C-alpha positions as protocol buffer text, in pm:
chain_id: "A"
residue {
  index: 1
  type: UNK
  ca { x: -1627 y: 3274 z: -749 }
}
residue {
  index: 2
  type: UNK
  ca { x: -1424 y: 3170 z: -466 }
}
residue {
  index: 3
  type: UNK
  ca { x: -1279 y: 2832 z: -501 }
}
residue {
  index: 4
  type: UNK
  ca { x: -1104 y: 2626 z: -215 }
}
residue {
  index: 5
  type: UNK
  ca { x: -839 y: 2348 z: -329 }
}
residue {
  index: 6
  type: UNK
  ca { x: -741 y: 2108 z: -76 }
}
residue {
  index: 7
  type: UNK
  ca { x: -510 y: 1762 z: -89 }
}
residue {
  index: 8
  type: UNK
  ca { x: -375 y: 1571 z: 169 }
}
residue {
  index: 9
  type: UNK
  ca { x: -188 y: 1814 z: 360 }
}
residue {
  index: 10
  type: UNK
  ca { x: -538 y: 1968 z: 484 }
}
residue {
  index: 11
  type: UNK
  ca { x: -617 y: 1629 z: 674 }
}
residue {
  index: 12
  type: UNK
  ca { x: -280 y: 1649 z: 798 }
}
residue {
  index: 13
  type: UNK
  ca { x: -321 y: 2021 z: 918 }
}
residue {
  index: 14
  type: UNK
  ca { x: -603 y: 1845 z: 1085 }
}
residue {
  index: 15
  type: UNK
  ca { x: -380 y: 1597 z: 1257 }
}
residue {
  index: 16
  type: UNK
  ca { x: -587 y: 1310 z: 1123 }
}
residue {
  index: 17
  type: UNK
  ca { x: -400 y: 984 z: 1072 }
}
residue {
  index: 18
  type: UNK
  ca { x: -368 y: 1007 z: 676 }
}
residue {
  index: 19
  type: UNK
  ca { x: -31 y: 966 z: 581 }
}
residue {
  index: 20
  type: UNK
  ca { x: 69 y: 582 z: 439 }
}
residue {
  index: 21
  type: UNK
  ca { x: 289 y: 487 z: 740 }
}
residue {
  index: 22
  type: UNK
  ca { x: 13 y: 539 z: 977 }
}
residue {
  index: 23
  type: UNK
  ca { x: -239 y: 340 z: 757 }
}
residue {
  index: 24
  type: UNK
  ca { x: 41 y: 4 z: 767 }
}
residue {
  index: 25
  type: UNK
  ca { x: 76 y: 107 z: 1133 }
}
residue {
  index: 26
  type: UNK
  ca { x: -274 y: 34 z: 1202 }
}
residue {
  index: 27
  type: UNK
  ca { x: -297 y: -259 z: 943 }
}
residue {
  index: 28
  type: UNK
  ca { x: 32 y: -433 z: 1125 }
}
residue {
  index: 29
  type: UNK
  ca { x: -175 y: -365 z: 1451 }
}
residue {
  index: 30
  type: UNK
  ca { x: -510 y: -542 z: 1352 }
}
residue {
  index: 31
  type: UNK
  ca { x: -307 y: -826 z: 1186 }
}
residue {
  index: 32
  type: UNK
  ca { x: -119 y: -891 z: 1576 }
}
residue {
  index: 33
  type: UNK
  ca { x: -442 y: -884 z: 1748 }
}
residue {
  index: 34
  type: UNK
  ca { x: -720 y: -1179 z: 1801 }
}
residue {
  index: 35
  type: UNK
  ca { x: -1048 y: -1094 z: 1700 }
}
residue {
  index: 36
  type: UNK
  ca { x: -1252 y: -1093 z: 1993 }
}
residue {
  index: 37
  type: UNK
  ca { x: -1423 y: -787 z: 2073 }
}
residue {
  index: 38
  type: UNK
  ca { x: -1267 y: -680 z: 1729 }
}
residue {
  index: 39
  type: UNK
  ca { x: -1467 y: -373 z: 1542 }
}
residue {
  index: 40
  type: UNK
  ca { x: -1590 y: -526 z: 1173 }
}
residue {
  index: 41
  type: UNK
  ca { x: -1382 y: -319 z: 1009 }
}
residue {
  index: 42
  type: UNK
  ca { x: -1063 y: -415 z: 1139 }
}
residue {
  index: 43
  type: UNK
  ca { x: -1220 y: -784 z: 1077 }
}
residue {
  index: 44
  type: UNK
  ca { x: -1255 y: -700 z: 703 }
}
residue {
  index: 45
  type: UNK
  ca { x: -874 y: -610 z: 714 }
}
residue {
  index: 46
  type: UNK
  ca { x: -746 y: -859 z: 904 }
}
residue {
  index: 47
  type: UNK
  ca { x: -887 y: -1114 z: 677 }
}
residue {
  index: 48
  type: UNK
  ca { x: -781 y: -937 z: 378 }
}
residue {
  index: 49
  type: UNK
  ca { x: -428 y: -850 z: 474 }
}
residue {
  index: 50
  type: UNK
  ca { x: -333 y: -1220 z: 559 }
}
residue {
  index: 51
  type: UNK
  ca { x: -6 y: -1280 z: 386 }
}
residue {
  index: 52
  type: UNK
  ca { x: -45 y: -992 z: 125 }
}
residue {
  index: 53
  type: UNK
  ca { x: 275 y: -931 z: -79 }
}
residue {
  index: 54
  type: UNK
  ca { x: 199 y: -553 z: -50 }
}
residue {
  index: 55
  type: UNK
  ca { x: 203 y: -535 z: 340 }
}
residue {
  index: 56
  type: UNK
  ca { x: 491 y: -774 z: 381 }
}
residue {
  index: 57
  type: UNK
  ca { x: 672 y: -546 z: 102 }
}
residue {
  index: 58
  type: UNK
  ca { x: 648 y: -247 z: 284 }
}
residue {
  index: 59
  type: UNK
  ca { x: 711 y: -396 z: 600 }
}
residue {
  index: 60
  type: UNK
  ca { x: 1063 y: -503 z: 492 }
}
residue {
  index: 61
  type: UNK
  ca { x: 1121 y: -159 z: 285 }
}
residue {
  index: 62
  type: UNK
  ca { x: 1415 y: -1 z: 345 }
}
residue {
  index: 63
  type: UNK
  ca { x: 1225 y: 328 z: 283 }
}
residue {
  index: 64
  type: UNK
  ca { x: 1018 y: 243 z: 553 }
}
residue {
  index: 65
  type: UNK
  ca { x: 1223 y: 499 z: 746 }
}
residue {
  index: 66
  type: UNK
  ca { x: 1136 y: 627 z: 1136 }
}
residue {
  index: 67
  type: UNK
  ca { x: 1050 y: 956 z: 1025 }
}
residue {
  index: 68
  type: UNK
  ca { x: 721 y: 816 z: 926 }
}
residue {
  index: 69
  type: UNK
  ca { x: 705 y: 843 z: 524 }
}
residue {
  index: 70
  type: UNK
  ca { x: 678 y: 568 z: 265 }
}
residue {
  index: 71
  type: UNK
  ca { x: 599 y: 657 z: -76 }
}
residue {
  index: 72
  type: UNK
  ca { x: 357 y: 323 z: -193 }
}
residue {
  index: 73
  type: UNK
  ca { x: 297 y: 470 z: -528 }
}
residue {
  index: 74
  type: UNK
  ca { x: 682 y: 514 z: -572 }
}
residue {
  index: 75
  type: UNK
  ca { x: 740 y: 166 z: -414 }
}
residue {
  index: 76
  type: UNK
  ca { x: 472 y: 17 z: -591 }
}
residue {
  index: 77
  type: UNK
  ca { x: 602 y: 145 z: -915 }
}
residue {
  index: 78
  type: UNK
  ca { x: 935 y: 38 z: -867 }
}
residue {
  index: 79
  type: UNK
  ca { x: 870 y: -322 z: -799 }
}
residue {
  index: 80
  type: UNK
  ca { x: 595 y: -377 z: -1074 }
}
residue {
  index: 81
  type: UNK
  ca { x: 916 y: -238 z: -1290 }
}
residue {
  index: 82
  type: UNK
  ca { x: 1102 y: -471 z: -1169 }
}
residue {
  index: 83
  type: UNK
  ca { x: 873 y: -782 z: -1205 }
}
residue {
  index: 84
  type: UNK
  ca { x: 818 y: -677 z: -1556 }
}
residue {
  index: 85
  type: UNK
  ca { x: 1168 y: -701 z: -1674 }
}
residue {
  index: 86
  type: UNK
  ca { x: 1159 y: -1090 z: -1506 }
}
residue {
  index: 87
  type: UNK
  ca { x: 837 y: -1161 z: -1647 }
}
residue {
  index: 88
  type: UNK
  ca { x: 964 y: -1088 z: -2013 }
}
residue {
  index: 89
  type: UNK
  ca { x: 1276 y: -1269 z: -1944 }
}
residue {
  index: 90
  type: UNK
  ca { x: 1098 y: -1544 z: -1843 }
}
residue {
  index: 91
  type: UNK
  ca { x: 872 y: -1542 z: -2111 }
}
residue {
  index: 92
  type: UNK
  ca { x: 1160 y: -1506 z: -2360 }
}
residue {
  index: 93
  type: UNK
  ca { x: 1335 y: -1797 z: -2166 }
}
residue {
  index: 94
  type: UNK
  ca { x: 1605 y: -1540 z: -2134 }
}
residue {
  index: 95
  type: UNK
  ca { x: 1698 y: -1495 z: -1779 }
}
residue {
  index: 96
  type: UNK
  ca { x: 1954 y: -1656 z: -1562 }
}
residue {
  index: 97
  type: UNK
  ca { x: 2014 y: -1618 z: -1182 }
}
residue {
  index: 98
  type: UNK
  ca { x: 2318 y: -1344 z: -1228 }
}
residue {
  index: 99
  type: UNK
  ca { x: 2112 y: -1156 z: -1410 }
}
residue {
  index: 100
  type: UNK
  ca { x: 1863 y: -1113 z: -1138 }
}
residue {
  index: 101
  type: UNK
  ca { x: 1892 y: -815 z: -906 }
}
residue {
  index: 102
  type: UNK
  ca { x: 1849 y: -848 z: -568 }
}
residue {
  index: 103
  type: UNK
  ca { x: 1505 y: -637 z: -570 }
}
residue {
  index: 104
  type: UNK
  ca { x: 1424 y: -858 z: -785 }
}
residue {
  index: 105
  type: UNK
  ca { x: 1515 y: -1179 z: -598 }
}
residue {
  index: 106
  type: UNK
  ca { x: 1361 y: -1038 z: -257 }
}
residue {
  index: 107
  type: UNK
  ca { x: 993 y: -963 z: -472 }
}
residue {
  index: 108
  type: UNK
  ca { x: 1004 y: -1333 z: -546 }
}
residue {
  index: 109
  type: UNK
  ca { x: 1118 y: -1473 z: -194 }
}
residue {
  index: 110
  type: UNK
  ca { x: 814 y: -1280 z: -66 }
}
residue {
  index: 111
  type: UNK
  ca { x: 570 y: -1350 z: -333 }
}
residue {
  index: 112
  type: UNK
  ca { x: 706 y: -1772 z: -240 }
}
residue {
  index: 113
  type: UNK
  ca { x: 692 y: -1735 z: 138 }
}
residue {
  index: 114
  type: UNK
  ca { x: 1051 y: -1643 z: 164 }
}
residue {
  index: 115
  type: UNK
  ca { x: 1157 y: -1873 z: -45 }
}
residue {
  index: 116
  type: UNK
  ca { x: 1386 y: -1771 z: -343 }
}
residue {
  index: 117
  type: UNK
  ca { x: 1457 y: -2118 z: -621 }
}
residue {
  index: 118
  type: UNK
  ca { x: 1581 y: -1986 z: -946 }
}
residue {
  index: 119
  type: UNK
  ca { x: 1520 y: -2309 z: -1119 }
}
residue {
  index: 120
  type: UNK
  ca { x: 1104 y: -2341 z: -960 }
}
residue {
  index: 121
  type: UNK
  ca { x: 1001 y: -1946 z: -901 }
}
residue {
  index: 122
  type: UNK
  ca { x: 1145 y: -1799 z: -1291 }
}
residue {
  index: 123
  type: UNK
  ca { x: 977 y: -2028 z: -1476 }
}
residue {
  index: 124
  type: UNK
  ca { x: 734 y: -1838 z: -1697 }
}
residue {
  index: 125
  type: UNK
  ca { x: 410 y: -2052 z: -1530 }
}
residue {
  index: 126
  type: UNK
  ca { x: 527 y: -1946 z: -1212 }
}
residue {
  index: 127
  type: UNK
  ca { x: 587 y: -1546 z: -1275 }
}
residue {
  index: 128
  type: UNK
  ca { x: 262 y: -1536 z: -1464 }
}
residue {
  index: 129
  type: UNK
  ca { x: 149 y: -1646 z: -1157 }
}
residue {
  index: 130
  type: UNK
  ca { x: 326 y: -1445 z: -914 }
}
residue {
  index: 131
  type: UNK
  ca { x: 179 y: -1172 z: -1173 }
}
residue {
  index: 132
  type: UNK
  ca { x: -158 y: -1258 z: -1098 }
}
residue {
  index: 133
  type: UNK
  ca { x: -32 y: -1247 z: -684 }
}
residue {
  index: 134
  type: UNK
  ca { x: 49 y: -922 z: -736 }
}
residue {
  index: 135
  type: UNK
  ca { x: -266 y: -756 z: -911 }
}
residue {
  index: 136
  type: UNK
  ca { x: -477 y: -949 z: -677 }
}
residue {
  index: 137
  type: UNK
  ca { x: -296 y: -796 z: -374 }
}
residue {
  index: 138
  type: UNK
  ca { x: -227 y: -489 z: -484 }
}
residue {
  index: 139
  type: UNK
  ca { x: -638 y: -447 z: -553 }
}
residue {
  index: 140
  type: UNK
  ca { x: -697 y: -600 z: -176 }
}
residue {
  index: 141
  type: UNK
  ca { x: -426 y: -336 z: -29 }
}
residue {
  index: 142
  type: UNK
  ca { x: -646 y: -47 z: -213 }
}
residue {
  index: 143
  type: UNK
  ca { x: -935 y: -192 z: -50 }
}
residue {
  index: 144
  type: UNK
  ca { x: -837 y: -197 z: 308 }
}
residue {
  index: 145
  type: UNK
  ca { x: -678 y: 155 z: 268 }
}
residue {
  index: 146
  type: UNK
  ca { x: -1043 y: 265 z: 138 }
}
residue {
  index: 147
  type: UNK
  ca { x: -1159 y: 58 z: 474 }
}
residue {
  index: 148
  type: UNK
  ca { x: -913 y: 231 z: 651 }
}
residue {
  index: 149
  type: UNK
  ca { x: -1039 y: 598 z: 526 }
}
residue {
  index: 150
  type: UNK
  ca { x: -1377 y: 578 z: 542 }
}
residue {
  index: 151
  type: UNK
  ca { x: -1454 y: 359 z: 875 }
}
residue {
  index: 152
  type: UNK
  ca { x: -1156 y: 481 z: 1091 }
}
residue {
  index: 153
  type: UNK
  ca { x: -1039 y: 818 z: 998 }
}
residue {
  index: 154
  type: UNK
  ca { x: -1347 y: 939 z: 838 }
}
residue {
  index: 155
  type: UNK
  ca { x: -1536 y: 863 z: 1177 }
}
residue {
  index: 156
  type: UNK
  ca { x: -1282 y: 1084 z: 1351 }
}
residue {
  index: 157
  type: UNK
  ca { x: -1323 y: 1466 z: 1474 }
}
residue {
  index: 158
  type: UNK
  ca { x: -1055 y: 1625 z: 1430 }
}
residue {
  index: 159
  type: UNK
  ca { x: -896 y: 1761 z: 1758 }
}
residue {
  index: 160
  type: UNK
  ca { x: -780 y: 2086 z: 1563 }
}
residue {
  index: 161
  type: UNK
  ca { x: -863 y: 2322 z: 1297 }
}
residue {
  index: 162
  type: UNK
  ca { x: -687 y: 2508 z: 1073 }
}
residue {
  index: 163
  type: UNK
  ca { x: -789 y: 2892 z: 1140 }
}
residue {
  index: 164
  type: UNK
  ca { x: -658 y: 2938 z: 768 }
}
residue {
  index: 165
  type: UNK
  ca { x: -981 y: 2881 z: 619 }
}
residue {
  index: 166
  type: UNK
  ca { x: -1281 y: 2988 z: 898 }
}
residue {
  index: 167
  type: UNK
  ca { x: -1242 y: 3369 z: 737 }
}
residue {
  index: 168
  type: UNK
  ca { x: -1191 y: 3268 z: 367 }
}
residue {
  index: 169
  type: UNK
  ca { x: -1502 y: 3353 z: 181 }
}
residue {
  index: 170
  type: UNK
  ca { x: -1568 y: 2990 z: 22 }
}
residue {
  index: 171
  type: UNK
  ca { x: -1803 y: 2924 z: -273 }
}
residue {
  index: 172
  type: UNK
  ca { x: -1680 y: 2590 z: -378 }
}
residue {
  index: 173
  type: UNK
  ca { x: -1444 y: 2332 z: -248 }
}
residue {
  index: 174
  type: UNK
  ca { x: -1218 y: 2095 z: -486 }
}
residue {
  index: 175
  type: UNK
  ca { x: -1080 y: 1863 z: -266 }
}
residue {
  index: 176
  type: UNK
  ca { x: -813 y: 1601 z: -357 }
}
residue {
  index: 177
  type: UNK
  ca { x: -859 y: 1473 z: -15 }
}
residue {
  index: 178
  type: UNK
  ca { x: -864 y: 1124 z: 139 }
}
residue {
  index: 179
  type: UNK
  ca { x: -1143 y: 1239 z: 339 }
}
residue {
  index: 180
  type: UNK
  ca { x: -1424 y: 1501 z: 376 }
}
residue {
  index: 181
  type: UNK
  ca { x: -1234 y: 1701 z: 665 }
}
């Protein structure tokens, strides 16, 4: 039996928009535009994207670099690390504005509409709140990347294909794509 494996780098060989940076690309583009004449899909973001820490997160990543690559699952990582540390020094009542880093101060200027008050945003009400921000938009962000996917790149043909595979004898495919390409 001849098996195919596949990932990401297939829809890329296919030069279809996968890649993280192009998905926030489009996401920042729906969120500038009015929705007149506006596709439902790209309604359904718009909507959903509205002040979500996520998108304003990697917006203002450093690592959000011109040659186009962002790792979210590294950057996500990162910053729910970070948050946790706060939220049990909060909830031990053991935390005090030196000993909060500067990722840690920018995560809760974004998560309070740029604003950053040790004494009002570290209280443990507040982070269990900001806790329940970031769940809520991290869930939404997963959601509009799914939209993204399957009513946007899905729907595309792509333009090229890789000649690896047309004389490959194929019996089964395992994909760990994003899409069916």
């Amino acid at each position: 039996m001849n098996i195919l494996i596949v990932g990401n780098g297939f829809d890329l060989a296919h030069d279809l928009p996968t890649q993280y940076k192009k998905f926030l690309d489009c996401v920042n583009d729906i969120g500038s535009i009015k929705e007149d004449g506006m596709s439902d899909w790209k309604k359904e973001i718009k909507i959903k994207i509205e002040n979500n820490f996520w998108i304003k997160w990697f917006n203002n990543c450093i690592k959000y670099i011109g040659i186009g690559w962002i790792d979210f699952e590294k950057e996500i990582s990162a910053v729910i690390k970070s948050f946790e540390k706060l939220y049990i020094d909060a909830r031990a009542l053991n935390i005090n504005d030196n000993a909060v880093t500067q990722q840690q101060k920018e995560i809760i200027k974004i998560l309070n509409n740029d604003d950053y008050a040790y004494d009002d945003n570290l209280t443990f009400k507040a982070m269990h709140k900001s806790k329940r921000i970031l769940y809520n938009d991290l869930n939404i962000l997963i959601e509009c990347l799914e939209i993204y996917l399957g009513q946007y790149v899905q729907q595309l043909q792509p333009e090229k294909l890789s000649p690896d595979v047309f004389e490959l004898d194929i019996d089964c495919v395992l994909s760990f794509n994003y899409t069916d390409t």
